[in-house]
Coordinates of C-alpha atoms in Angstrom, one line a residue:
M1 CA 201.2 70.7 177.9
K2 CA 200.0 73.9 176.4
E3 CA 196.6 74.0 174.6
S4 CA 197.4 73.9 171.3
G5 CA 194.7 75.1 168.5
P6 CA 192.8 78.3 167.6
G7 CA 191.9 80.8 170.5
G8 CA 193.2 78.3 172.7
G9 CA 190.3 78.2 175.8
M10 CA 187.8 79.3 173.0
W11 CA 189.5 75.8 171.0
R12 CA 189.1 73.4 174.1
L13 CA 185.1 74.6 174.6
Y14 CA 184.8 73.7 170.4
K15 CA 185.8 70.8 171.5
M16 CA 183.8 70.1 174.1
G17 CA 180.4 71.0 172.4
G18 CA 180.1 74.5 174.9
L19 CA 179.9 77.0 171.6
T20 CA 176.8 78.1 169.3
P21 CA 176.6 76.6 166.1
A22 CA 177.2 80.3 164.7
I23 CA 180.5 80.1 167.0
T24 CA 181.9 77.1 166.1
S25 CA 181.2 77.5 162.6
M26 CA 184.6 80.1 162.6
F27 CA 186.5 76.3 162.9
N28 CA 184.5 74.7 159.7
P29 CA 185.8 77.0 156.7
R30 CA 182.1 75.6 155.2
N31 CA 179.6 76.2 157.1
A32 CA 181.1 79.7 157.4
Q33 CA 180.9 79.9 154.4
Q34 CA 177.2 79.3 154.3
M35 CA 176.6 81.4 157.1
A36 CA 178.3 84.6 155.6
F37 CA 175.3 83.7 152.3
I38 CA 172.8 83.7 154.1
R39 CA 173.5 86.7 156.0
Q40 CA 174.7 88.7 152.7
L41 CA 171.5 86.9 151.0
L42 CA 169.1 88.2 154.0
K43 CA 170.5 91.8 154.1
D44 CA 170.0 91.9 150.4
Q45 CA 166.5 90.6 150.8
R46 CA 165.5 93.8 152.9
R47 CA 166.8 96.3 149.6
H48 CA 163.2 94.5 148.2
S49 CA 160.0 96.6 149.0
L50 CA 157.4 94.3 146.2
L51 CA 154.9 96.5 147.8
D52 CA 154.3 97.2 144.3
T53 CA 153.7 94.4 142.8
S54 CA 150.6 93.6 141.4
L55 CA 149.4 89.7 143.1
H56 CA 149.1 88.9 139.6
N57 CA 153.1 88.9 138.8
L58 CA 154.5 88.3 142.6
K59 CA 156.8 86.2 143.2
V60 CA 156.2 83.4 146.1
V61 CA 157.6 80.4 147.6
V62 CA 155.4 78.6 149.4
F63 CA 156.7 76.7 151.8
D64 CA 156.1 74.4 154.9
L65 CA 158.5 72.7 157.7
E66 CA 158.3 69.3 159.1
T67 CA 159.7 69.7 163.7
T68 CA 160.3 67.2 166.4
G69 CA 157.6 69.7 168.8
F70 CA 156.0 72.8 168.6
S71 CA 158.5 74.9 170.3
S72 CA 161.0 77.0 168.1
T73 CA 163.4 77.6 171.0
A74 CA 163.1 73.3 172.2
D75 CA 162.3 71.7 169.1
E76 CA 164.0 71.4 165.5
I77 CA 163.5 71.0 162.1
I78 CA 163.8 67.7 160.5
S79 CA 162.5 68.9 157.1
I80 CA 161.9 71.6 154.6
G81 CA 159.3 71.6 151.3
A82 CA 158.9 74.2 148.9
V83 CA 157.5 75.4 145.7
S84 CA 157.8 78.3 143.4
M85 CA 154.6 80.4 142.5
A86 CA 153.8 83.3 139.5
G87 CA 151.1 84.8 140.5
D88 CA 148.4 82.3 139.9
K89 CA 150.7 80.2 138.2
L90 CA 152.7 76.3 139.7
E91 CA 156.4 76.7 138.2
E92 CA 158.4 73.6 138.1
E93 CA 160.8 75.0 141.0
T94 CA 160.3 72.9 144.2
F95 CA 162.4 72.0 147.3
Y96 CA 162.5 69.2 149.7
T97 CA 165.4 67.7 152.1
L98 CA 166.2 66.0 154.9
V99 CA 167.3 68.5 158.1
N100 CA 169.7 65.9 161.4
P101 CA 168.2 67.4 163.9
N102 CA 170.9 65.4 166.5
R103 CA 168.4 64.0 168.3
P104 CA 165.9 61.3 168.6
I105 CA 162.7 62.4 166.5
P106 CA 159.9 61.5 169.3
P107 CA 157.9 58.8 168.4
H108 CA 154.1 60.3 167.8
I109 CA 156.2 63.0 164.9
E110 CA 157.6 60.2 163.8
E111 CA 154.0 58.6 162.6
L112 CA 152.8 61.7 162.0
T113 CA 155.4 62.6 159.4
G114 CA 157.2 59.1 157.9
I115 CA 160.8 60.5 159.0
R116 CA 162.5 58.5 160.9
T117 CA 165.2 59.1 163.3
E118 CA 167.1 56.9 161.3
E119 CA 167.3 58.7 158.0
A120 CA 167.7 62.1 159.5
A121 CA 169.9 61.4 161.2
E122 CA 171.8 60.7 157.8
A123 CA 170.6 64.2 156.2
P124 CA 172.3 67.9 156.0
D125 CA 172.4 69.9 158.8
L126 CA 171.1 73.0 159.9
I127 CA 172.5 75.0 158.3
T128 CA 173.1 73.3 154.8
A129 CA 169.6 73.2 154.7
L130 CA 169.1 76.7 155.0
R131 CA 171.4 77.6 152.9
E132 CA 170.3 76.0 150.4
F133 CA 166.9 76.1 151.2
F134 CA 167.0 80.7 150.5
E135 CA 169.2 80.1 147.6
F136 CA 166.2 78.8 146.5
V137 CA 163.8 81.3 148.4
G138 CA 166.0 84.4 146.4
A139 CA 164.4 87.0 147.1
R140 CA 161.1 86.0 146.8
V141 CA 158.3 86.2 149.0
L142 CA 157.3 83.1 151.2
L143 CA 153.9 82.2 152.0
A144 CA 153.3 79.7 154.1
H145 CA 149.3 78.0 155.7
G146 CA 149.7 79.1 159.5
S147 CA 153.3 81.2 159.3
A148 CA 153.2 81.4 162.4
H149 CA 154.8 78.3 163.3
D150 CA 156.8 78.7 160.1
K151 CA 158.4 81.7 160.3
A152 CA 158.8 80.8 164.9
F153 CA 161.3 78.0 163.6
L154 CA 163.3 79.5 160.8
N155 CA 163.8 83.2 163.6
A156 CA 165.5 80.2 165.6
A157 CA 167.6 78.3 163.3
L158 CA 168.5 81.7 161.2
W159 CA 169.8 82.7 165.0
K160 CA 171.0 80.1 166.3
T161 CA 173.2 79.4 162.7
S162 CA 174.1 83.0 161.7
K163 CA 173.2 85.3 164.5
V164 CA 170.3 87.0 161.8
S165 CA 166.6 86.8 161.7
L166 CA 164.4 86.6 158.9
S167 CA 163.7 89.9 156.4
H168 CA 161.6 87.9 153.4
R169 CA 158.1 89.1 153.6
V170 CA 155.8 86.5 154.9
L171 CA 152.4 86.1 153.4
D172 CA 149.9 83.9 155.0
S173 CA 147.3 82.1 153.1
M174 CA 145.5 80.9 156.7
M175 CA 144.6 85.1 157.1
A176 CA 144.0 85.7 153.6
A177 CA 141.0 82.9 154.5
K178 CA 140.0 84.3 157.5
W179 CA 140.0 87.5 155.9
L180 CA 137.6 86.5 153.1
M181 CA 135.7 84.2 155.1
P182 CA 134.7 86.1 158.7
R183 CA 132.4 84.2 159.8
R184 CA 134.1 80.9 158.6
K185 CA 134.2 79.1 161.7
D186 CA 137.3 75.8 160.7
Y187 CA 140.6 77.7 158.9
T188 CA 143.2 74.3 158.7
L189 CA 144.6 73.7 155.7
D190 CA 142.4 70.1 155.5
S191 CA 139.0 72.3 155.8
L192 CA 139.8 74.9 153.2
L193 CA 141.8 71.6 150.7
E194 CA 138.2 70.3 151.2
L195 CA 136.0 73.9 150.7
Y196 CA 137.8 74.0 147.7
G197 CA 138.1 70.2 146.6
I198 CA 141.6 70.8 146.7
Q199 CA 142.7 66.8 146.2
V200 CA 144.2 65.8 149.6
L201 CA 148.3 64.4 149.2
R202 CA 150.3 63.2 151.2
R203 CA 149.4 65.2 154.5
H204 CA 152.5 66.6 157.7
H205 CA 155.2 66.4 154.5
A206 CA 156.5 68.9 154.3
L207 CA 156.9 68.6 150.2
D208 CA 153.4 68.1 149.9
D209 CA 151.7 70.3 152.6
S210 CA 153.6 73.1 150.4
L211 CA 151.8 71.9 147.1
M212 CA 148.4 71.5 148.6
T213 CA 148.9 75.0 150.1
A214 CA 149.6 76.3 146.1
E215 CA 147.0 74.8 145.0
L216 CA 144.4 76.9 148.0
W217 CA 146.7 80.3 147.3
K218 CA 145.3 79.9 143.7
K219 CA 142.2 79.8 144.9
L220 CA 142.0 82.3 147.3
L221 CA 143.6 84.6 144.7
E222 CA 140.7 84.7 143.0
E223 CA 139.1 86.2 145.4
I224 CA 141.2 88.5 146.4
G225 CA 140.8 89.9 143.3
E226 CA 137.6 90.1 143.0
M227 CA 137.5 92.3 146.0
G228 CA 139.4 94.7 144.2
V229 CA 143.1 94.0 145.9
D230 CA 145.5 93.8 143.6
T231 CA 149.0 94.5 144.5
L232 CA 151.3 92.9 147.4
G233 CA 150.6 96.2 149.4
D234 CA 146.9 96.7 148.9
L235 CA 146.6 93.1 150.1
Y236 CA 148.7 93.7 153.6
A237 CA 146.9 96.8 154.4
R238 CA 143.6 94.8 153.8
L239 CA 144.9 92.0 156.2
S240 CA 145.8 94.4 158.8
K241 CA 142.5 95.3 159.0
A242 CA 140.9 91.4 159.2

């Protein structure tokens, strides 16, 4: 009997799970809409320069990811947390979601993050979580502590679900700390929280880590201003030479 459904052989691959999420989205209208939203938002983001924006007025979203491991090609995102800031003012808007990794969470990651395989299995899928996150972010600059890890996972997730790459500008509070304190040996979030006397909330919880990083960014902004750096472009220029 001839295989029914769109695409014939393609339909067979879809049912067998042999297609990537970006391709399978064409069979799921909701996923297709979310992929289109993500693609359009990232396309629009490229039109925003923001380099002449004063850091005192710059709108940023401080974010953090929890993942099943450290490899952006082999591991998965299990939670996303974010808070919004305008200059050095923390706004009331926050974002948090678990993400279904479609696999068991390793025991040591469960212990570290407090996220259990069972609850993650009930969470939104990756493309839904990404759409909700980028809807929260809008055109604002992203900021993370040690951003390389988070950028790698975001890029991998965006490519896997929507075949696009991250186009938002990203600031890294760790890089800013290294520029401001070049002789310091430890730039981990824990170390800098202790240095500035910032209250420690739950570590390795995406939203709480975002809130603590936002408090750290407030402190760093004061010192950045004292260095005569005013705009986002100025800061990027200084960090590129650090």
